[in-house]
Amino acid sequence: MRKKDLELELQKLEGFDKPNAELEQYRTPPELASSVLWSIYLKGEISDKRIYDLGCGTGTLGIGAKILGAEKVVCVDADGDAIDIAKRNADSAGVEVEFRTMDVRDVSGSGDLVIQNPPFGSQKRGSDRPFIEKSLEIAPVVYSFHMEETDGFVRKYVERCGGTVISSQTVDFPLERTMPWHTENIESIRVGFYRFERS
Ligand code: SAH
């Protein structure tokens, strides 16, 4: 498998059908997803690891991790419709993933790694917090996307949850044209891709 093959696989997956704005349903675009997953894979943090994808949406990150050889992947989302799409996506990609339809706050379990692209808290203030908290509870190492503007807050909140930001990298996050009346070209926002570890 090459990075390009992963991207092609992720491109075949279905996106959100009717994205729910309040749940901040924006899919990680296949190109960005394959690029971050590939860099994590090269660090040896995917093969044979137990990985959680919190707020999995249509499953891009979790399914990608499983394609790259994770031992076990658990995908969690509060939205049953998104989970239905994610299940179809896992089937069509030919991988086995465990799905849980629940609020992130109610997740229990432990793993080696969390890879998540949670809501950014731009629609509903604070909606990113339970993801930071839960991810550090589940795994010693977390990769997580957050809006660049919230960087100061993210760093403080990670510390409050017993973690440390080890690294972060700013990336362009293209927002897909998800609604029929979206006619403008794809707009990008600046997003930080973080690595946290339990302190
Ligand atoms: N991680 C996916 C989707 C990102 S959109 C991807 O990278 O493509 C954020 C997702 O978080 C949405 O699917 C939304 O339904 C989910 N979500 C929002 N609040 C949640 C909560 N409290 N508990 C669980 N999932 C939640």
PDB file of C-alpha atoms and ligand atoms in Angstrom:
ATOM      1  CA  MET A   1       0.000   0.000   0.000  1.00  0.00           C
ATOM      2  CA  ARG A   2       1.216   3.462  -0.878  1.00  0.00           C
ATOM      3  CA  LYS A   3      -0.130   6.753   0.415  1.00  0.00           C
ATOM      4  CA  LYS A   4      -1.796   7.341  -2.951  1.00  0.00           C
ATOM      5  CA  ASP A   5      -3.562   3.955  -2.742  1.00  0.00           C
ATOM      6  CA  LEU A   6      -4.943   4.906   0.658  1.00  0.00           C
ATOM      7  CA  GLU A   7      -6.203   8.198  -0.732  1.00  0.00           C
ATOM      8  CA  LEU A   8      -7.917   6.375  -3.609  1.00  0.00           C
ATOM      9  CA  GLU A   9      -9.587   3.991  -1.149  1.00  0.00           C
ATOM     10  CA  LEU A  10     -10.812   6.879   1.004  1.00  0.00           C
ATOM     11  CA  GLN A  11     -12.103   8.711  -2.052  1.00  0.00           C
ATOM     12  CA  LYS A  12     -14.467   5.819  -2.721  1.00  0.00           C
ATOM     13  CA  LEU A  13     -16.197   6.248   0.645  1.00  0.00           C
ATOM     14  CA  GLU A  14     -19.557   7.993   0.940  1.00  0.00           C
ATOM     15  CA  GLY A  15     -19.685  11.366   2.667  1.00  0.00           C
ATOM     16  CA  PHE A  16     -22.483  12.794   4.797  1.00  0.00           C
ATOM     17  CA  ASP A  17     -25.886  12.545   3.208  1.00  0.00           C
ATOM     18  CA  LYS A  18     -27.605  15.371   5.053  1.00  0.00           C
ATOM     19  CA  PRO A  19     -24.891  17.027   7.140  1.00  0.00           C
ATOM     20  CA  ASN A  20     -26.182  18.313  10.433  1.00  0.00           C
ATOM     21  CA  ALA A  21     -24.812  21.809  11.015  1.00  0.00           C
ATOM     22  CA  GLU A  22     -25.392  21.701  14.751  1.00  0.00           C
ATOM     23  CA  LEU A  23     -23.269  18.542  15.049  1.00  0.00           C
ATOM     24  CA  GLU A  24     -20.649  20.257  12.833  1.00  0.00           C
ATOM     25  CA  GLN A  25     -20.588  17.454  10.335  1.00  0.00           C
ATOM     26  CA  TYR A  26     -17.678  18.136   8.018  1.00  0.00           C
ATOM     27  CA  ARG A  27     -15.836  15.196   6.585  1.00  0.00           C
ATOM     28  CA  THR A  28     -12.045  15.160   6.614  1.00  0.00           C
ATOM     29  CA  PRO A  29     -11.231  15.264   2.884  1.00  0.00           C
ATOM     30  CA  PRO A  30      -9.578  12.059   1.607  1.00  0.00           C
ATOM     31  CA  GLU A  31      -6.347  13.817   0.660  1.00  0.00           C
ATOM     32  CA  LEU A  32      -5.865  15.333   4.107  1.00  0.00           C
ATOM     33  CA  ALA A  33      -7.033  12.150   5.879  1.00  0.00           C
ATOM     34  CA  SER A  34      -4.617   9.953   3.924  1.00  0.00           C
ATOM     35  CA  SER A  35      -1.760  12.353   4.494  1.00  0.00           C
ATOM     36  CA  VAL A  36      -2.169  12.486   8.298  1.00  0.00           C
ATOM     37  CA  LEU A  37      -2.890   8.750   8.568  1.00  0.00           C
ATOM     38  CA  TRP A  38       0.177   7.982   6.499  1.00  0.00           C
ATOM     39  CA  SER A  39       2.419  10.075   8.743  1.00  0.00           C
ATOM     40  CA  ILE A  40       1.047   8.295  11.843  1.00  0.00           C
ATOM     41  CA  TYR A  41       1.513   4.937  10.114  1.00  0.00           C
ATOM     42  CA  LEU A  42       5.160   5.748   9.341  1.00  0.00           C
ATOM     43  CA  LYS A  43       5.737   6.383  13.043  1.00  0.00           C
ATOM     44  CA  GLY A  44       4.641   2.815  13.700  1.00  0.00           C
ATOM     45  CA  GLU A  45       1.565   3.936  15.606  1.00  0.00           C
ATOM     46  CA  ILE A  46      -1.103   2.195  13.513  1.00  0.00           C
ATOM     47  CA  SER A  47      -0.003  -1.351  12.652  1.00  0.00           C
ATOM     48  CA  ASP A  48      -1.317  -3.799  15.252  1.00  0.00           C
ATOM     49  CA  LYS A  49      -2.655  -1.004  17.495  1.00  0.00           C
ATOM     50  CA  ARG A  50      -6.077  -0.546  19.086  1.00  0.00           C
ATOM     51  CA  ILE A  51      -7.437   2.742  17.792  1.00  0.00           C
ATOM     52  CA  TYR A  52     -10.515   4.847  18.593  1.00  0.00           C
ATOM     53  CA  ASP A  53     -12.069   7.357  16.176  1.00  0.00           C
ATOM     54  CA  LEU A  54     -14.305   9.629  18.272  1.00  0.00           C
ATOM     55  CA  GLY A  55     -16.923  11.575  16.322  1.00  0.00           C
ATOM     56  CA  CYS A  56     -16.176   9.306  13.372  1.00  0.00           C
ATOM     57  CA  GLY A  57     -18.897  10.701  11.104  1.00  0.00           C
ATOM     58  CA  THR A  58     -18.822   8.632   7.931  1.00  0.00           C
ATOM     59  CA  GLY A  59     -15.751   6.790   9.207  1.00  0.00           C
ATOM     60  CA  THR A  60     -12.908   8.168   7.091  1.00  0.00           C
ATOM     61  CA  LEU A  61     -10.218   8.219   9.803  1.00  0.00           C
ATOM     62  CA  GLY A  62     -11.107   4.941  11.528  1.00  0.00           C
ATOM     63  CA  ILE A  63     -11.592   3.017   8.304  1.00  0.00           C
ATOM     64  CA  GLY A  64      -8.324   4.437   6.966  1.00  0.00           C
ATOM     65  CA  ALA A  65      -6.529   3.274  10.134  1.00  0.00           C
ATOM     66  CA  LYS A  66      -7.968  -0.209   9.710  1.00  0.00           C
ATOM     67  CA  ILE A  67      -6.917  -0.298   6.054  1.00  0.00           C
ATOM     68  CA  LEU A  68      -3.374   0.514   7.267  1.00  0.00           C
ATOM     69  CA  GLY A  69      -3.339  -2.521   9.532  1.00  0.00           C
ATOM     70  CA  ALA A  70      -4.695  -1.464  12.932  1.00  0.00           C
ATOM     71  CA  GLU A  71      -5.491  -4.477  15.090  1.00  0.00           C
ATOM     72  CA  LYS A  72      -8.826  -3.091  16.204  1.00  0.00           C
ATOM     73  CA  VAL A  73     -10.728   0.105  15.431  1.00  0.00           C
ATOM     74  CA  VAL A  74     -13.679   1.481  17.388  1.00  0.00           C
ATOM     75  CA  CYS A  75     -15.667   4.244  15.652  1.00  0.00           C
ATOM     76  CA  VAL A  76     -18.056   6.326  17.770  1.00  0.00           C
ATOM     77  CA  ASP A  77     -20.635   8.920  16.735  1.00  0.00           C
ATOM     78  CA  ALA A  78     -23.783  10.319  18.331  1.00  0.00           C
ATOM     79  CA  ASP A  79     -25.569  10.376  14.976  1.00  0.00           C
ATOM     80  CA  GLY A  80     -27.102   7.071  13.888  1.00  0.00           C
ATOM     81  CA  ASP A  81     -27.408   8.196  10.267  1.00  0.00           C
ATOM     82  CA  ALA A  82     -23.687   8.923  10.111  1.00  0.00           C
ATOM     83  CA  ILE A  83     -22.935   5.527  11.685  1.00  0.00           C
ATOM     84  CA  ASP A  84     -25.111   3.810   9.050  1.00  0.00           C
ATOM     85  CA  ILE A  85     -23.047   5.430   6.309  1.00  0.00           C
ATOM     86  CA  ALA A  86     -19.808   4.569   8.126  1.00  0.00           C
ATOM     87  CA  LYS A  87     -20.913   0.913   8.348  1.00  0.00           C
ATOM     88  CA  ARG A  88     -21.580   0.800   4.623  1.00  0.00           C
ATOM     89  CA  ASN A  89     -18.198   2.411   4.040  1.00  0.00           C
ATOM     90  CA  ALA A  90     -16.402  -0.194   6.164  1.00  0.00           C
ATOM     91  CA  ASP A  91     -18.192  -2.965   4.240  1.00  0.00           C
ATOM     92  CA  SER A  92     -17.310  -1.546   0.885  1.00  0.00           C
ATOM     93  CA  ALA A  93     -13.687  -1.055   1.967  1.00  0.00           C
ATOM     94  CA  GLY A  94     -13.706  -4.675   3.161  1.00  0.00           C
ATOM     95  CA  VAL A  95     -12.590  -3.925   6.727  1.00  0.00           C
ATOM     96  CA  GLU A  96     -14.007  -4.847  10.105  1.00  0.00           C
ATOM     97  CA  VAL A  97     -14.599  -1.985  12.489  1.00  0.00           C
ATOM     98  CA  GLU A  98     -16.598  -1.816  15.720  1.00  0.00           C
ATOM     99  CA  PHE A  99     -19.276   0.901  15.673  1.00  0.00           C
ATOM    100  CA  ARG A 100     -20.918   2.573  18.645  1.00  0.00           C
ATOM    101  CA  THR A 101     -23.770   5.039  18.352  1.00  0.00           C
ATOM    102  CA  MET A 102     -23.431   7.170  21.472  1.00  0.00           C
ATOM    103  CA  ASP A 103     -22.385  10.496  22.870  1.00  0.00           C
ATOM    104  CA  VAL A 104     -18.616  10.718  23.234  1.00  0.00           C
ATOM    105  CA  ARG A 105     -19.054  11.335  26.961  1.00  0.00           C
ATOM    106  CA  ASP A 106     -20.504   7.842  27.400  1.00  0.00           C
ATOM    107  CA  VAL A 107     -17.687   5.928  25.736  1.00  0.00           C
ATOM    108  CA  SER A 108     -15.767   3.483  27.857  1.00  0.00           C
ATOM    109  CA  GLY A 109     -12.717   1.469  26.958  1.00  0.00           C
ATOM    110  CA  SER A 110      -9.036   1.883  26.423  1.00  0.00           C
ATOM    111  CA  GLY A 111      -6.786   1.801  23.418  1.00  0.00           C
ATOM    112  CA  ASP A 112      -3.308   2.670  22.189  1.00  0.00           C
ATOM    113  CA  LEU A 113      -4.323   5.704  20.179  1.00  0.00           C
ATOM    114  CA  VAL A 114      -7.194   8.075  19.422  1.00  0.00           C
ATOM    115  CA  ILE A 115      -7.409   9.711  15.996  1.00  0.00           C
ATOM    116  CA  GLN A 116     -10.244  12.203  15.875  1.00  0.00           C
ATOM    117  CA  ASN A 117     -11.652  15.109  13.975  1.00  0.00           C
ATOM    118  CA  PRO A 118     -14.254  16.345  16.437  1.00  0.00           C
ATOM    119  CA  PRO A 119     -16.609  19.327  16.161  1.00  0.00           C
ATOM    120  CA  PHE A 120     -14.593  22.533  16.405  1.00  0.00           C
ATOM    121  CA  GLY A 121     -16.925  24.243  18.825  1.00  0.00           C
ATOM    122  CA  SER A 122     -17.770  26.936  16.298  1.00  0.00           C
ATOM    123  CA  GLN A 123     -21.506  26.156  16.202  1.00  0.00           C
ATOM    124  CA  LYS A 124     -21.903  25.112  19.766  1.00  0.00           C
ATOM    125  CA  ARG A 125     -19.348  26.555  22.135  1.00  0.00           C
ATOM    126  CA  GLY A 126     -17.510  23.872  24.066  1.00  0.00           C
ATOM    127  CA  SER A 127     -18.557  20.945  21.859  1.00  0.00           C
ATOM    128  CA  ASP A 128     -14.873  20.060  21.365  1.00  0.00           C
ATOM    129  CA  ARG A 129     -14.225  19.730  25.105  1.00  0.00           C
ATOM    130  CA  PRO A 130     -15.677  16.268  25.787  1.00  0.00           C
ATOM    131  CA  PHE A 131     -13.559  14.951  22.912  1.00  0.00           C
ATOM    132  CA  ILE A 132     -10.316  16.267  24.394  1.00  0.00           C
ATOM    133  CA  GLU A 133     -11.264  14.924  27.792  1.00  0.00           C
ATOM    134  CA  LYS A 134     -12.439  11.492  26.635  1.00  0.00           C
ATOM    135  CA  SER A 135      -9.596  10.930  24.188  1.00  0.00           C
ATOM    136  CA  LEU A 136      -6.971  11.336  26.930  1.00  0.00           C
ATOM    137  CA  GLU A 137      -8.983   9.026  29.150  1.00  0.00           C
ATOM    138  CA  ILE A 138      -9.020   6.309  26.485  1.00  0.00           C
ATOM    139  CA  ALA A 139      -5.461   6.444  25.157  1.00  0.00           C
ATOM    140  CA  PRO A 140      -2.005   7.746  26.099  1.00  0.00           C
ATOM    141  CA  VAL A 141      -1.543   9.295  22.649  1.00  0.00           C
ATOM    142  CA  VAL A 142      -4.101  11.360  20.732  1.00  0.00           C
ATOM    143  CA  TYR A 143      -4.157  12.958  17.293  1.00  0.00           C
ATOM    144  CA  SER A 144      -6.860  15.584  16.991  1.00  0.00           C
ATOM    145  CA  PHE A 145      -7.959  18.392  14.668  1.00  0.00           C
ATOM    146  CA  HIS A 146      -8.944  21.790  16.095  1.00  0.00           C
ATOM    147  CA  MET A 147      -9.581  25.185  14.614  1.00  0.00           C
ATOM    148  CA  GLU A 148      -6.480  27.387  14.550  1.00  0.00           C
ATOM    149  CA  GLU A 149      -8.258  30.217  16.355  1.00  0.00           C
ATOM    150  CA  THR A 150      -8.889  27.990  19.356  1.00  0.00           C
ATOM    151  CA  ASP A 151      -5.205  27.023  19.724  1.00  0.00           C
ATOM    152  CA  GLY A 152      -4.711  28.796  23.060  1.00  0.00           C
ATOM    153  CA  PHE A 153      -7.811  27.217  24.489  1.00  0.00           C
ATOM    154  CA  VAL A 154      -6.950  23.731  23.184  1.00  0.00           C
ATOM    155  CA  ARG A 155      -3.510  23.830  24.816  1.00  0.00           C
ATOM    156  CA  LYS A 156      -4.934  24.894  28.175  1.00  0.00           C
ATOM    157  CA  TYR A 157      -7.752  22.390  28.032  1.00  0.00           C
ATOM    158  CA  VAL A 158      -5.418  19.513  27.167  1.00  0.00           C
ATOM    159  CA  GLU A 159      -3.378  20.392  30.275  1.00  0.00           C
ATOM    160  CA  ARG A 160      -6.517  20.525  32.372  1.00  0.00           C
ATOM    161  CA  CYS A 161      -7.348  17.018  31.196  1.00  0.00           C
ATOM    162  CA  GLY A 162      -3.930  15.709  32.254  1.00  0.00           C
ATOM    163  CA  GLY A 163      -2.216  15.918  28.881  1.00  0.00           C
ATOM    164  CA  THR A 164       0.434  17.902  27.020  1.00  0.00           C
ATOM    165  CA  VAL A 165       0.459  19.128  23.432  1.00  0.00           C
ATOM    166  CA  ILE A 166       3.555  17.491  21.964  1.00  0.00           C
ATOM    167  CA  SER A 167       3.280  18.936  18.473  1.00  0.00           C
ATOM    168  CA  SER A 168       0.915  20.721  16.179  1.00  0.00           C
ATOM    169  CA  GLN A 169       0.879  21.526  12.523  1.00  0.00           C
ATOM    170  CA  THR A 170      -1.418  23.930  10.708  1.00  0.00           C
ATOM    171  CA  VAL A 171      -3.193  22.562   7.656  1.00  0.00           C
ATOM    172  CA  ASP A 172      -5.735  23.862   5.144  1.00  0.00           C
ATOM    173  CA  PHE A 173      -9.034  22.137   5.691  1.00  0.00           C
ATOM    174  CA  PRO A 174     -11.241  22.420   2.604  1.00  0.00           C
ATOM    175  CA  LEU A 175     -14.924  22.521   3.499  1.00  0.00           C
ATOM    176  CA  GLU A 176     -16.879  20.502   0.995  1.00  0.00           C
ATOM    177  CA  ARG A 177     -19.917  21.845  -0.781  1.00  0.00           C
ATOM    178  CA  THR A 178     -22.307  19.803   1.255  1.00  0.00           C
ATOM    179  CA  MET A 179     -25.611  21.554   0.691  1.00  0.00           C
ATOM    180  CA  PRO A 180     -27.336  21.757  -2.708  1.00  0.00           C
ATOM    181  CA  TRP A 181     -27.430  25.555  -2.481  1.00  0.00           C
ATOM    182  CA  HIS A 182     -23.686  25.799  -1.900  1.00  0.00           C
ATOM    183  CA  THR A 183     -22.518  26.989  -5.264  1.00  0.00           C
ATOM    184  CA  GLU A 184     -19.315  28.765  -4.305  1.00  0.00           C
ATOM    185  CA  ASN A 185     -16.018  27.014  -4.757  1.00  0.00           C
ATOM    186  CA  ILE A 186     -14.756  25.028  -1.837  1.00  0.00           C
ATOM    187  CA  GLU A 187     -13.715  27.256   1.025  1.00  0.00           C
ATOM    188  CA  SER A 188     -10.797  26.364   3.267  1.00  0.00           C
ATOM    189  CA  ILE A 189     -10.299  27.015   6.932  1.00  0.00           C
ATOM    190  CA  ARG A 190      -7.040  26.845   8.859  1.00  0.00           C
ATOM    191  CA  VAL A 191      -6.986  23.923  11.212  1.00  0.00           C
ATOM    192  CA  GLY A 192      -4.363  22.607  13.638  1.00  0.00           C
ATOM    193  CA  PHE A 193      -3.489  18.938  13.649  1.00  0.00           C
ATOM    194  CA  TYR A 194      -2.323  18.133  17.183  1.00  0.00           C
ATOM    195  CA  ARG A 195      -0.581  15.347  18.963  1.00  0.00           C
ATOM    196  CA  PHE A 196      -1.326  15.181  22.702  1.00  0.00           C
ATOM    197  CA  GLU A 197       0.059  12.781  25.205  1.00  0.00           C
ATOM    198  CA  ARG A 198      -0.927  12.011  28.751  1.00  0.00           C
ATOM    199  CA  SER A 199       1.489  13.820  31.024  1.00  0.00           C
TER     200      SER A 199
HETATM  201  N1  SAH B   1     -14.401  12.529  12.131  1.00  0.00           N
HETATM  202  C1  SAH B   1     -15.206  12.610  10.919  1.00  0.00           C
HETATM  203  C2  SAH B   1     -16.370  13.587  11.069  1.00  0.00           C
HETATM  204  C3  SAH B   1     -16.045  14.973  11.543  1.00  0.00           C
HETATM  205  S1  SAH B   1     -17.501  15.907  11.860  1.00  0.00           S
HETATM  206  C4  SAH B   1     -14.302  12.933   9.773  1.00  0.00           C
HETATM  207  O1  SAH B   1     -13.146  13.187  10.034  1.00  0.00           O
HETATM  208  O2  SAH B   1     -14.708  12.919   8.619  1.00  0.00           O
HETATM  209  C5  SAH B   1     -17.728  15.732  13.636  1.00  0.00           C
HETATM  210  C6  SAH B   1     -18.534  14.500  14.010  1.00  0.00           C
HETATM  211  O3  SAH B   1     -18.724  14.505  15.435  1.00  0.00           O
HETATM  212  C7  SAH B   1     -19.934  14.451  13.413  1.00  0.00           C
HETATM  213  O4  SAH B   1     -20.124  13.236  12.717  1.00  0.00           O
HETATM  214  C8  SAH B   1     -20.891  14.545  14.611  1.00  0.00           C
HETATM  215  O5  SAH B   1     -22.066  13.775  14.456  1.00  0.00           O
HETATM  216  C9  SAH B   1     -20.030  14.022  15.738  1.00  0.00           C
HETATM  217  N2  SAH B   1     -20.412  14.530  17.064  1.00  0.00           N
HETATM  218  C10 SAH B   1     -20.676  15.819  17.416  1.00  0.00           C
HETATM  219  N3  SAH B   1     -20.917  15.905  18.744  1.00  0.00           N
HETATM  220  C11 SAH B   1     -20.815  14.628  19.240  1.00  0.00           C
HETATM  221  C12 SAH B   1     -20.916  14.061  20.539  1.00  0.00           C
HETATM  222  N4  SAH B   1     -21.184  14.815  21.606  1.00  0.00           N
HETATM  223  N5  SAH B   1     -20.713  12.735  20.690  1.00  0.00           N
HETATM  224  C13 SAH B   1     -20.414  11.952  19.618  1.00  0.00           C
HETATM  225  N6  SAH B   1     -20.293  12.427  18.360  1.00  0.00           N
HETATM  226  C14 SAH B   1     -20.484  13.746  18.162  1.00  0.00           C
END
